[in-house]
XYZ file of C-alpha atoms in Angstrom:
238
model
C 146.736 202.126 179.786
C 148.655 198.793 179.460
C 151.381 198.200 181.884
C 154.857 198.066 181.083
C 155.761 193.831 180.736
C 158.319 193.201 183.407
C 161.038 190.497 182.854
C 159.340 187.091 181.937
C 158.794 184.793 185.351
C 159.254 181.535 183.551
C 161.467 180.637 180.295
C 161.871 178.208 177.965
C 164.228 175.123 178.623
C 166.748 176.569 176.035
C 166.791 180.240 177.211
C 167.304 178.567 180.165
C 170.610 176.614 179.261
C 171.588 179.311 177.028
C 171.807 182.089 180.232
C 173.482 179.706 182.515
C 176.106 178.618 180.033
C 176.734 182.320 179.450
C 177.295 182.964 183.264
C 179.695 180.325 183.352
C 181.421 181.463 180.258
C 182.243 184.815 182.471
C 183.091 183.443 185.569
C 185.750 181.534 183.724
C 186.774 184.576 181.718
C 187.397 186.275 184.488
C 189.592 183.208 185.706
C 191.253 183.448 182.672
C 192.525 186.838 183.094
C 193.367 186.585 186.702
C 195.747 183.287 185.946
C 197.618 184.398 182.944
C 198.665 187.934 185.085
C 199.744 185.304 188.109
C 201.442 182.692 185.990
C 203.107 185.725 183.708
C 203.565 187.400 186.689
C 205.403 185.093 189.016
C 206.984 182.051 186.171
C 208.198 184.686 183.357
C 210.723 187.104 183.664
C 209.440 190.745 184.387
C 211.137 192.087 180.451
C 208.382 190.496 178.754
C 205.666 190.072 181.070
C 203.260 191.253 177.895
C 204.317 188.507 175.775
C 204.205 185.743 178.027
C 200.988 187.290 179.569
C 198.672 187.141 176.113
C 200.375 183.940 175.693
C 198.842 182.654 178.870
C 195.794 184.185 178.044
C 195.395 182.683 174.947
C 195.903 178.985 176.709
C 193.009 180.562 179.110
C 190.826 181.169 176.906
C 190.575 178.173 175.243
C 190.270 176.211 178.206
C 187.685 178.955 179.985
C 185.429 178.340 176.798
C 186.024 174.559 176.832
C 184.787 174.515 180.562
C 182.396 177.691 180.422
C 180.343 174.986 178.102
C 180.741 171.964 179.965
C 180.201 173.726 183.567
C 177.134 175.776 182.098
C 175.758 172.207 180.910
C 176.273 170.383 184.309
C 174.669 173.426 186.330
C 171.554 173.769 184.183
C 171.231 170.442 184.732
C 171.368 170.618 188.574
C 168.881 173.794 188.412
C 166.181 172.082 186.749
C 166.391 168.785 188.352
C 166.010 171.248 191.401
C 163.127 173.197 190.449
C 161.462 171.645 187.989
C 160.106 168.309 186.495
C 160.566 166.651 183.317
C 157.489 167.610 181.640
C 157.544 171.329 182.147
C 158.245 173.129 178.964
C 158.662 176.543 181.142
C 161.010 176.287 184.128
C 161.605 178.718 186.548
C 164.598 181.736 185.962
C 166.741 180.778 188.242
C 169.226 183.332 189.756
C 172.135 182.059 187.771
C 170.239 182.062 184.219
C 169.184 185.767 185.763
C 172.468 186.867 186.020
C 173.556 185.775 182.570
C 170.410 187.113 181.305
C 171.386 190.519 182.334
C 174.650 190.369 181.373
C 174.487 188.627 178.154
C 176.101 191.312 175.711
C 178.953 192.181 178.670
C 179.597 188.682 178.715
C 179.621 187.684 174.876
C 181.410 190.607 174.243
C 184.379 189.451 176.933
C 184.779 186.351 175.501
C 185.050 187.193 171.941
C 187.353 190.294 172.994
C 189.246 187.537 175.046
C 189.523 184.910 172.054
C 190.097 187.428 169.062
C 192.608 189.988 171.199
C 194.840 187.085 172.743
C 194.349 185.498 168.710
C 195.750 188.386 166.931
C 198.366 189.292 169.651
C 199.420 185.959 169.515
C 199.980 185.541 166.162
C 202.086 189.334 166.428
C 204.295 188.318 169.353
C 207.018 186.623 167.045
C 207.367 190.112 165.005
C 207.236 192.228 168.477
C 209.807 189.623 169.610
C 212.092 189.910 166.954
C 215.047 191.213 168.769
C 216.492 189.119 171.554
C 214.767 190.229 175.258
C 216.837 191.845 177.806
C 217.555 188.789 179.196
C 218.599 187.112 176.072
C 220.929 190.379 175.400
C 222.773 189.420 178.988
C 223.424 186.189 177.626
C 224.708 187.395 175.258
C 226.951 189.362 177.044
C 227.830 186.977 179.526
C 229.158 184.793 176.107
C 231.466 187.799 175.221
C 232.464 188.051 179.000
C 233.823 184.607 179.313
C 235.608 185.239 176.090
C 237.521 188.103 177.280
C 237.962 186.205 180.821
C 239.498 183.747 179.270
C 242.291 185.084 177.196
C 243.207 187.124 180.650
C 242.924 183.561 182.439
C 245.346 182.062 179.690
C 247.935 185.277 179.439
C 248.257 184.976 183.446
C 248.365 181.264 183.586
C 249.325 179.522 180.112
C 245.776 177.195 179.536
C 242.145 178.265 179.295
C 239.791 177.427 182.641
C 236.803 175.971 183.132
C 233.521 177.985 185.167
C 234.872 176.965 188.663
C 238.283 177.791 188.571
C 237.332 181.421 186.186
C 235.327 182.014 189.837
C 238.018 181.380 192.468
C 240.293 183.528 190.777
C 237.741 186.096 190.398
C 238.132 186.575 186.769
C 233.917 186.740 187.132
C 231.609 186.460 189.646
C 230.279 184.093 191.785
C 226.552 184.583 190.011
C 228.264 183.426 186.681
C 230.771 180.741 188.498
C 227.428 178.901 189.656
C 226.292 178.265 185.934
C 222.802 179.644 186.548
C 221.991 183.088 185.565
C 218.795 185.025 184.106
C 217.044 181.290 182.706
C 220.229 180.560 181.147
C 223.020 177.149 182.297
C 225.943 178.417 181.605
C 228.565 175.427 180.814
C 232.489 175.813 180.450
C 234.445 172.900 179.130
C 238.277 172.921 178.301
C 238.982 170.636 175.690
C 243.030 171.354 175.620
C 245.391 173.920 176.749
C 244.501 176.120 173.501
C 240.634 175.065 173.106
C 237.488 176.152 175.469
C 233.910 176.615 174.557
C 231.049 178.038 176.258
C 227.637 177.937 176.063
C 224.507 179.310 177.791
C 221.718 177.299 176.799
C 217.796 178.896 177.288
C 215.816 176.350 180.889
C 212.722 177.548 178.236
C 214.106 176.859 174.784
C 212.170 178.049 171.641
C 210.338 180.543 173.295
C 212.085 183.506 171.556
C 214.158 183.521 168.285
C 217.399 183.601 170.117
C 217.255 180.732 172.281
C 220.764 179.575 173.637
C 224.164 180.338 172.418
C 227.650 179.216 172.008
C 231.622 180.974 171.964
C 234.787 179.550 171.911
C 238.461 180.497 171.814
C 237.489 182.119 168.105
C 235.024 184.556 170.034
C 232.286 183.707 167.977
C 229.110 183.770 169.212
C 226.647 180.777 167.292
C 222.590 180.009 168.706
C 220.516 178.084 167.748
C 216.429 178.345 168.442
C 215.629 174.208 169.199
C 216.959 173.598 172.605
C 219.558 171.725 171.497
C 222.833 172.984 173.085
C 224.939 174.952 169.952
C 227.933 173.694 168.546
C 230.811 175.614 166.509
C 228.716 174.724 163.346
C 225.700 176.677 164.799
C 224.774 180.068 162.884
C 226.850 183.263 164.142
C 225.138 186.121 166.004
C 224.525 188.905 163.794
């Protein structure tokens, strides 16, 4: 009776290259994953940790194919310079092209779920995104806030205030009176005794279709989705 063929002691130079660059390809995917949760994690705010996550991931992903390539190249290289000469046709499996050997269809099947998944979700993210994020809604509120603020500021006083002074009378809160709140820079400016403006304009602009927004003495609320800072000619709030 013939005995079973156990897994092949030598391979060719290509099978060779083609397991190692496969073992690299998963130790970056795995890299991949672990750095978009950390990064979405820790530099986006907790409301849409999903969206900024398969953003990340898609960035990744890119890059952990890029360098799965180019690292699977360099070590094959290393490994046969190591253990072999020039003129062998078979070389050695070597414990990295083992390990990608065994896990070839694992592997593969990570990095296409990996490119395609973050791809698709990607390309989704504006429609899951098309109503302002939490955060977005607080600026929003915050704009409606200083309106209301303000007209109590002016019946009280006679003139409109700017962010400092709205503070030390405690018309709002110290949080708002330092102009930083939830990614947002809120600015006040007083252009006369019967005209303010507002605005709270996005530290990440263009990330989200509601990016920074605008009142003034009208209690209007404008955005706009560039970064630039909006202006009373800047489309109203719905």
């Amino acid at each position: 009776m013939d005995e079973q063929e156990g897994p092949k002691k030598t391979i060719s130079r290509r099978e060779h290259l083609d397991h190692v660059v496969r073992f690299c390809l998963g130790i970056w995917a795995v890299f991949a994953i672990a750095a978009a949760f950390i990064l979405a994690k820790f530099l986006d705010e907790p409301v849409d940790f999903f969206g900024a996550f398969i953003g990340w991931l898609f960035i990744f992903t890119i890059v952990a194919i890029i360098f799965g390539i180019l690292t699977g190249l360099v070590v094959n290289r290393l490994l046969l310079v190591a253990y072999t000469k020039p003129d062998h046709k078979e070389v050695p499996v070597s414990w990295v092209a083992r390990i990608g050997r065994a896990g070839r269809k694992p592997i593969t099947i990570l990095v296409l779920v990996l490119l395609l998944g973050s791809l698709v979700v990607s390309l989704m993210t504006p429609i899951t995104t098309a109503h302002p994020p939490e955060y977005e809604k607080a600026a929003i509120a915050t704009m409606r806030t200083l309106s209301s603020t303000q007209e109590q500021y002016r019946s009280r006083f006679g003139s409109y205030a700017s962010l400092k002074n709205l503070s030390e009378q405690q018309f709002i809160d110290p949080v708002l009176g330092s102009g930083e709140m939830a990614k947002y820079r809120i600015k006040v400016v007083v252009k006369s005794q019967n005209e303010w403006y507002a605005t709270a304009v996005s530290i990440k602009p263009g990330k989200y279709r509601l990016s920074s927004f605008y009142i003034d003495q009208t209690g209007v609320i404008r955005f706009t989705t560039d970064g630039s800072p909006p202006t009373s000619t800047s489309p109203t709030v719905d």
